[in-house]
PDB file of C-alpha atoms in Angstrom:
ATOM      1  CA  MET A 880      12.967  -5.963  23.510  1.00 44.00           C
ATOM      2  CA  ALA A 881      10.002  -3.959  24.713  1.00 48.00           C
ATOM      3  CA  GLU A 882       6.752  -4.667  22.906  1.00 51.00           C
ATOM      4  CA  ASN A 883       6.929  -0.875  21.680  1.00 50.00           C
ATOM      5  CA  ASP A 884      10.635  -1.348  20.146  1.00 49.00           C
ATOM      6  CA  ARG A 885       9.449  -4.430  18.433  1.00 52.00           C
ATOM      7  CA  PHE A 886       6.800  -2.853  16.510  1.00 47.00           C
ATOM      8  CA  GLU A 887       8.594   0.184  15.720  1.00 50.00           C
ATOM      9  CA  LYS A 888      11.401  -1.723  14.237  1.00 55.00           C
ATOM     10  CA  SER A 889       9.307  -3.494  11.934  1.00 63.00           C
ATOM     11  CA  LEU A 890       7.803  -0.332  10.714  1.00 76.00           C
ATOM     12  CA  SER A 891      10.016   1.759   7.969  1.00 72.00           C
ATOM     13  CA  ALA A 892      10.058   5.538   9.164  1.00 67.00           C
ATOM     14  CA  GLY A 893       7.581   6.715   6.379  1.00 75.00           C
ATOM     15  CA  TRP A 894       4.820   3.732   7.546  1.00 87.00           C
ATOM     16  CA  ARG A 895       5.876   4.123  11.476  1.00 85.00           C
ATOM     17  CA  THR A 896       4.674   8.020  11.047  1.00 85.00           C
ATOM     18  CA  ALA A 897       1.920   6.695   9.853  1.00 85.00           C
ATOM     19  CA  ALA A 898       0.759   4.420  12.719  1.00 84.00           C
ATOM     20  CA  ASN A 899       1.847   7.345  15.063  1.00 83.00           C
ATOM     21  CA  TYR A 900      -1.104   9.371  13.175  1.00 84.00           C
ATOM     22  CA  VAL A 901      -3.178   6.937  13.376  1.00 80.00           C
ATOM     23  CA  GLU A 902      -2.838   6.288  17.585  1.00 77.00           C
ATOM     24  CA  ASN A 903      -3.241  10.206  17.643  1.00 78.00           C
ATOM     25  CA  GLU A 904      -7.314  10.615  17.540  1.00 76.00           C
ATOM     26  CA  ASN A 905      -6.873  14.431  16.698  1.00 81.00           C
ATOM     27  CA  VAL A 906      -5.377  13.534  13.245  1.00 81.00           C
ATOM     28  CA  SER A 907      -7.907  13.007  10.685  1.00 84.00           C
ATOM     29  CA  LEU A 908      -8.574  10.287   8.120  1.00 82.00           C
ATOM     30  CA  GLU A 909      -7.072  12.600   5.424  1.00 86.00           C
ATOM     31  CA  GLU A 910      -4.085  13.179   6.993  1.00 88.00           C
ATOM     32  CA  ILE A 911      -3.412   9.612   7.597  1.00 87.00           C
ATOM     33  CA  SER A 912      -4.309   8.866   3.757  1.00 88.00           C
ATOM     34  CA  ASP A 913      -1.883  11.465   2.641  1.00 90.00           C
ATOM     35  CA  LYS A 914       0.915  10.022   5.348  1.00 90.00           C
ATOM     36  CA  LEU A 915       0.220   6.211   3.670  1.00 92.00           C
ATOM     37  CA  MET A 916       0.207   7.264   0.040  1.00 92.00           C
ATOM     38  CA  GLU A 917       3.522   8.965   0.725  1.00 92.00           C
ATOM     39  CA  SER A 918       4.979   5.894   2.464  1.00 92.00           C
ATOM     40  CA  LEU A 919       4.016   3.499  -0.278  1.00 94.00           C
ATOM     41  CA  VAL A 920       5.439   5.731  -3.305  1.00 94.00           C
ATOM     42  CA  ASN A 921       8.648   5.946  -0.969  1.00 92.00           C
ATOM     43  CA  SER A 922       8.742   2.395  -0.758  1.00 92.00           C
ATOM     44  CA  LEU A 923       8.225   1.783  -4.190  1.00 94.00           C
ATOM     45  CA  ARG A 924      11.385   3.847  -4.957  1.00 93.00           C
ATOM     46  CA  LYS A 925      13.518   2.741  -2.299  1.00 91.00           C
ATOM     47  CA  PHE A 926      13.524  -0.603  -3.313  1.00 93.00           C
ATOM     48  CA  ASP A 927      13.276  -0.319  -7.133  1.00 95.00           C
ATOM     49  CA  GLY A 928       9.487  -0.543  -8.095  1.00 96.00           C
ATOM     50  CA  VAL A 929       8.317  -4.221  -8.690  1.00 97.00           C
ATOM     51  CA  PRO A 930      11.314  -5.862 -10.447  1.00 97.00           C
ATOM     52  CA  GLY A 931       9.741  -8.483 -12.805  1.00 97.00           C
ATOM     53  CA  PHE A 932       6.712  -6.521 -12.946  1.00 97.00           C
ATOM     54  CA  GLN A 933       6.410  -6.561 -17.304  1.00 96.00           C
ATOM     55  CA  ALA A 934       7.431 -10.654 -17.166  1.00 96.00           C
ATOM     56  CA  ILE A 935       4.448 -10.822 -14.511  1.00 96.00           C
ATOM     57  CA  VAL A 936       2.176  -9.086 -16.948  1.00 95.00           C
ATOM     58  CA  ALA A 937       3.225 -11.244 -19.809  1.00 94.00           C
ATOM     59  CA  VAL A 938       2.399 -14.375 -17.484  1.00 94.00           C
ATOM     60  CA  LEU A 939      -1.278 -12.846 -17.412  1.00 92.00           C
ATOM     61  CA  GLU A 940      -1.596 -12.433 -20.867  1.00 88.00           C
ATOM     62  CA  THR A 941      -0.383 -16.003 -22.076  1.00 86.00           C
ATOM     63  CA  GLN A 942      -1.826 -18.197 -19.034  1.00 72.00           C
ATOM     64  CA  MET A 943      -5.340 -17.083 -18.374  1.00 64.00           C
ATOM     65  CA  GLY A 944      -7.786 -20.181 -18.687  1.00 61.00           C
ATOM     66  CA  PRO A 945      -7.588 -23.776 -18.024  1.00 61.00           C
ATOM     67  CA  SER A 946      -3.869 -23.838 -17.291  1.00 73.00           C
ATOM     68  CA  LEU A 947      -3.419 -22.376 -13.421  1.00 84.00           C
ATOM     69  CA  LEU A 948      -0.646 -24.811 -13.005  1.00 88.00           C
ATOM     70  CA  ASP A 949       1.688 -23.426 -15.700  1.00 89.00           C
ATOM     71  CA  GLY A 950       0.803 -19.870 -14.907  1.00 90.00           C
ATOM     72  CA  PHE A 951       1.917 -20.188 -11.285  1.00 94.00           C
ATOM     73  CA  CYS A 952       5.124 -22.258 -12.038  1.00 93.00           C
ATOM     74  CA  ALA A 953       6.009 -19.529 -14.531  1.00 94.00           C
ATOM     75  CA  LEU A 954       5.334 -16.715 -11.643  1.00 96.00           C
ATOM     76  CA  GLU A 955       7.449 -18.706  -8.972  1.00 96.00           C
ATOM     77  CA  ASP A 956      10.032 -18.726 -11.755  1.00 96.00           C
ATOM     78  CA  ILE A 957      10.086 -14.892 -11.940  1.00 97.00           C
ATOM     79  CA  VAL A 958      10.103 -14.563  -8.268  1.00 97.00           C
ATOM     80  CA  ARG A 959      13.123 -17.299  -8.110  1.00 97.00           C
ATOM     81  CA  ASP A 960      14.855 -14.983 -10.705  1.00 97.00           C
ATOM     82  CA  ARG A 961      14.397 -11.667  -8.789  1.00 96.00           C
ATOM     83  CA  ASN A 962      16.128 -13.553  -5.694  1.00 95.00           C
ATOM     84  CA  GLY A 963      12.595 -13.536  -3.972  1.00 95.00           C
ATOM     85  CA  HIS A 964      12.131  -9.414  -3.810  1.00 96.00           C
ATOM     86  CA  ARG A 965       9.596  -8.932  -1.589  1.00 94.00           C
ATOM     87  CA  HIS A 966       7.475  -6.739  -4.077  1.00 96.00           C
ATOM     88  CA  THR A 967       8.199  -9.627  -6.903  1.00 97.00           C
ATOM     89  CA  LYS A 968       6.556 -11.914  -4.409  1.00 97.00           C
ATOM     90  CA  ILE A 969       3.760  -9.983  -3.915  1.00 97.00           C
ATOM     91  CA  ALA A 970       2.855  -9.250  -7.285  1.00 97.00           C
ATOM     92  CA  ALA A 971       3.371 -12.954  -8.031  1.00 97.00           C
ATOM     93  CA  ASN A 972       0.581 -13.738  -5.704  1.00 96.00           C
ATOM     94  CA  VAL A 973      -1.804 -11.049  -6.817  1.00 96.00           C
ATOM     95  CA  ALA A 974      -1.287 -12.387 -10.121  1.00 95.00           C
ATOM     96  CA  LYS A 975      -2.183 -15.760  -9.063  1.00 93.00           C
ATOM     97  CA  SER A 976      -5.464 -14.195  -7.832  1.00 92.00           C
ATOM     98  CA  ILE A 977      -6.047 -12.986 -11.096  1.00 91.00           C
ATOM     99  CA  LEU A 978      -5.160 -15.826 -12.625  1.00 89.00           C
ATOM    100  CA  ALA A 979      -7.625 -17.664 -10.727  1.00 86.00           C
ATOM    101  CA  GLY A 980     -10.379 -15.421 -11.363  1.00 81.00           C
ATOM    102  CA  GLU A 981     -10.576 -13.908  -8.002  1.00 68.00           C
ATOM    103  CA  GLU A 982     -10.109 -10.175  -9.221  1.00 68.00           C
ATOM    104  CA  LYS A 983     -12.880  -8.675 -11.831  1.00 65.00           C
ATOM    105  CA  LEU A 984     -10.577  -7.347 -14.896  1.00 64.00           C
ATOM    106  CA  GLY A 985     -13.618  -4.935 -15.540  1.00 63.00           C
ATOM    107  CA  SER A 986     -12.522  -2.290 -18.067  1.00 62.00           C
ATOM    108  CA  LYS A 987      -8.606  -2.500 -16.931  1.00 75.00           C
ATOM    109  CA  ASP A 988      -6.183  -4.147 -18.913  1.00 89.00           C
ATOM    110  CA  LYS A 989      -4.148  -6.523 -17.252  1.00 91.00           C
ATOM    111  CA  ALA A 990      -1.065  -4.469 -16.496  1.00 95.00           C
ATOM    112  CA  HIS A 991      -3.023  -1.700 -14.675  1.00 94.00           C
ATOM    113  CA  LEU A 992      -5.287  -4.241 -12.708  1.00 94.00           C
ATOM    114  CA  LEU A 993      -2.014  -5.733 -11.512  1.00 96.00           C
ATOM    115  CA  ALA A 994      -0.375  -2.504 -10.575  1.00 96.00           C
ATOM    116  CA  GLU A 995      -3.549  -1.026  -8.575  1.00 95.00           C
ATOM    117  CA  ASN A 996      -3.643  -4.492  -6.739  1.00 95.00           C
ATOM    118  CA  VAL A 997       0.112  -4.789  -5.697  1.00 97.00           C
ATOM    119  CA  CYS A 998      -0.498  -1.024  -4.650  1.00 96.00           C
ATOM    120  CA  LEU A 999      -3.168  -1.960  -2.279  1.00 95.00           C
ATOM    121  CA  ALA A1000      -1.167  -5.577  -1.259  1.00 96.00           C
ATOM    122  CA  LEU A1001       1.699  -3.408  -0.066  1.00 94.00           C
ATOM    123  CA  LEU A1002      -0.594  -1.280   1.606  1.00 94.00           C
ATOM    124  CA  ARG A1003      -1.733  -3.852   3.524  1.00 93.00           C
ATOM    125  CA  HIS A1004       1.340  -6.118   4.073  1.00 91.00           C
ATOM    126  CA  CYS A1005       3.399  -2.655   4.760  1.00 90.00           C
ATOM    127  CA  PHE A1006       1.257  -1.357   7.217  1.00 90.00           C
ATOM    128  CA  PHE A1007      -2.126  -2.416   7.908  1.00 89.00           C
ATOM    129  CA  ALA A1008      -0.912  -6.063   8.682  1.00 87.00           C
ATOM    130  CA  ARG A1009       1.498  -4.612  11.247  1.00 84.00           C
ATOM    131  CA  VAL A1010      -0.567  -2.035  12.938  1.00 84.00           C
ATOM    132  CA  CYS A1011      -4.026  -3.377  12.846  1.00 81.00           C
ATOM    133  CA  PRO A1012      -2.905  -6.240  15.613  1.00 77.00           C
ATOM    134  CA  ARG A1013      -2.000  -3.382  17.950  1.00 75.00           C
ATOM    135  CA  LEU A1014      -4.969  -1.163  17.664  1.00 73.00           C
ATOM    136  CA  THR A1015      -7.161  -3.734  19.236  1.00 68.00           C
ATOM    137  CA  THR A1016      -4.851  -4.597  22.038  1.00 65.00           C
ATOM    138  CA  LYS A1017      -4.436  -0.825  22.588  1.00 62.00           C
ATOM    139  CA  ALA A1018      -8.190  -0.291  22.518  1.00 60.00           C
ATOM    140  CA  ARG A1019      -8.052   2.189  19.510  1.00 66.00           C
ATOM    141  CA  PHE A1020     -11.191   0.326  18.470  1.00 71.00           C
ATOM    142  CA  SER A1021     -13.902  -1.509  20.675  1.00 72.00           C
ATOM    143  CA  ASN A1022     -14.101  -4.508  18.416  1.00 77.00           C
ATOM    144  CA  HIS A1023     -12.712  -6.020  15.242  1.00 80.00           C
ATOM    145  CA  LYS A1024     -15.551  -4.966  13.125  1.00 85.00           C
ATOM    146  CA  LYS A1025     -14.768  -1.311  13.422  1.00 83.00           C
ATOM    147  CA  LEU A1026     -10.974  -1.871  13.049  1.00 82.00           C
ATOM    148  CA  HIS A1027     -11.937  -3.836   9.757  1.00 86.00           C
ATOM    149  CA  GLU A1028     -14.421  -0.635   8.805  1.00 88.00           C
ATOM    150  CA  TRP A1029     -11.568   2.027   9.543  1.00 84.00           C
ATOM    151  CA  GLN A1030      -9.397   0.180   7.499  1.00 88.00           C
ATOM    152  CA  ILE A1031     -12.119   0.012   4.678  1.00 91.00           C
ATOM    153  CA  GLY A1032     -12.633   3.693   5.061  1.00 89.00           C
ATOM    154  CA  ILE A1033      -8.709   4.415   4.554  1.00 90.00           C
ATOM    155  CA  GLU A1034      -8.893   1.885   1.719  1.00 91.00           C
ATOM    156  CA  HIS A1035     -11.519   3.617  -0.090  1.00 91.00           C
ATOM    157  CA  SER A1036     -10.146   7.253   0.595  1.00 89.00           C
ATOM    158  CA  VAL A1037      -6.847   6.425  -0.807  1.00 91.00           C
ATOM    159  CA  GLN A1038      -8.235   4.472  -4.107  1.00 92.00           C
ATOM    160  CA  PRO A1039      -8.197   7.412  -6.748  1.00 91.00           C
ATOM    161  CA  ARG A1040      -4.679   7.874  -5.972  1.00 92.00           C
ATOM    162  CA  ILE A1041      -3.528   4.375  -5.848  1.00 94.00           C
ATOM    163  CA  GLU A1042      -5.018   4.396  -9.335  1.00 93.00           C
ATOM    164  CA  THR A1043      -3.065   7.414 -10.014  1.00 93.00           C
ATOM    165  CA  VAL A1044       0.493   5.820  -8.487  1.00 94.00           C
ATOM    166  CA  SER A1045      -0.428   1.955 -10.580  1.00 95.00           C
ATOM    167  CA  ALA A1046      -0.652   4.033 -13.953  1.00 94.00           C
ATOM    168  CA  LEU A1047       2.598   5.806 -13.230  1.00 94.00           C
ATOM    169  CA  LEU A1048       3.937   2.161 -12.391  1.00 95.00           C
ATOM    170  CA  VAL A1049       2.903   0.319 -15.195  1.00 95.00           C
ATOM    171  CA  ASP A1050       5.105   3.094 -17.739  1.00 94.00           C
ATOM    172  CA  SER A1051       7.720   2.631 -14.919  1.00 94.00           C
ATOM    173  CA  PRO A1052       7.876  -0.427 -13.276  1.00 95.00           C
ATOM    174  CA  ASP A1053      11.578   0.377 -11.560  1.00 95.00           C
ATOM    175  CA  ALA A1054       9.679   3.383  -9.997  1.00 93.00           C
ATOM    176  CA  TYR A1055      12.293   5.598 -11.051  1.00 89.00           C
ATOM    177  CA  ASN A1056       9.574   8.018 -12.133  1.00 84.00           C
ATOM    178  CA  LEU A1057       7.043   7.850  -9.427  1.00 88.00           C
ATOM    179  CA  LYS A1058       5.501  10.539  -7.682  1.00 87.00           C
ATOM    180  CA  THR A1059       3.270  10.782  -4.702  1.00 86.00           C
ATOM    181  CA  PRO A1060      -0.144  12.508  -5.918  1.00 82.00           C
ATOM    182  CA  ARG A1061      -1.328  15.473  -4.729  1.00 78.00           C
ATOM    183  CA  LYS A1062      -2.747  15.361  -0.851  1.00 76.00           C
ATOM    184  CA  SER A1063      -6.125  15.548  -0.197  1.00 66.00           C
ATOM    185  CA  THR A1064      -5.507  17.793   2.685  1.00 63.00           C
ATOM    186  CA  LYS A1065      -4.231  21.730   2.148  1.00 57.00           C
ATOM    187  CA  LYS A1066      -1.243  22.580   3.712  1.00 52.00           C
ATOM    188  CA  VAL A1067      -1.626  25.121   6.370  1.00 45.00           C
ATOM    189  CA  SER A1068       0.337  28.519   6.226  1.00 43.00           C
ATOM    190  CA  THR A1069       1.919  30.117   9.223  1.00 42.00           C
ATOM    191  CA  SER A1070      -0.428  33.170   8.720  1.00 45.00           C
ATOM    192  CA  ASP A1071      -3.533  31.117   8.695  1.00 46.00           C
ATOM    193  CA  LEU A1072      -1.931  29.596  12.186  1.00 40.00           C
ATOM    194  CA  LEU A1073      -1.772  32.495  13.736  1.00 44.00           C
ATOM    195  CA  VAL A1074      -5.221  33.476  12.848  1.00 45.00           C
ATOM    196  CA  GLU A1075      -6.277  30.640  14.057  1.00 47.00           C
ATOM    197  CA  VAL A1076      -4.728  30.813  17.746  1.00 47.00           C
ATOM    198  CA  LEU A1077      -5.824  34.700  17.916  1.00 49.00           C
ATOM    199  CA  VAL A1078      -9.488  33.901  17.064  1.00 46.00           C
TER     200      VAL A1078
END
């Protein structure tokens, strides 16, 4: 199987379109961000959100403190009870980081902190982990530092909308009521395109 075919099969449709955007230098950061948010919401809806989300929040609320092992075991049980669902597994790993004090709570409650970090982790798992190695081999970026800065730039640009999606996810962990946040780029009308061509 050709390398490109393997790459295409590793990404589902929405994420694949975002990857194609990245390889086109004429596509703006905002357009890439919009496509990524659409893909994130579609992925959550397609795979029933985060099964076991509320159970994971309950572990965070009862296991904060010195009994890390108890918390980790409880999280593993939740993943096992959901048959190793990918989103549940990612959420459990995020929860482990919170329990270990690697994530700062700030003013957020544990449910919102978990949801926000799960959305970001899904973005990294479903998109960046697959696309970034390819971008280095295709010389889209001259070095890993520039690639990392580009990724951080995208994560920063989508942060306000990740907060919107995560708030909806807290209220609807099955993602049934999830909607893609408003795009940052304005849809261009046909009349605008015609004017642009004529100028």
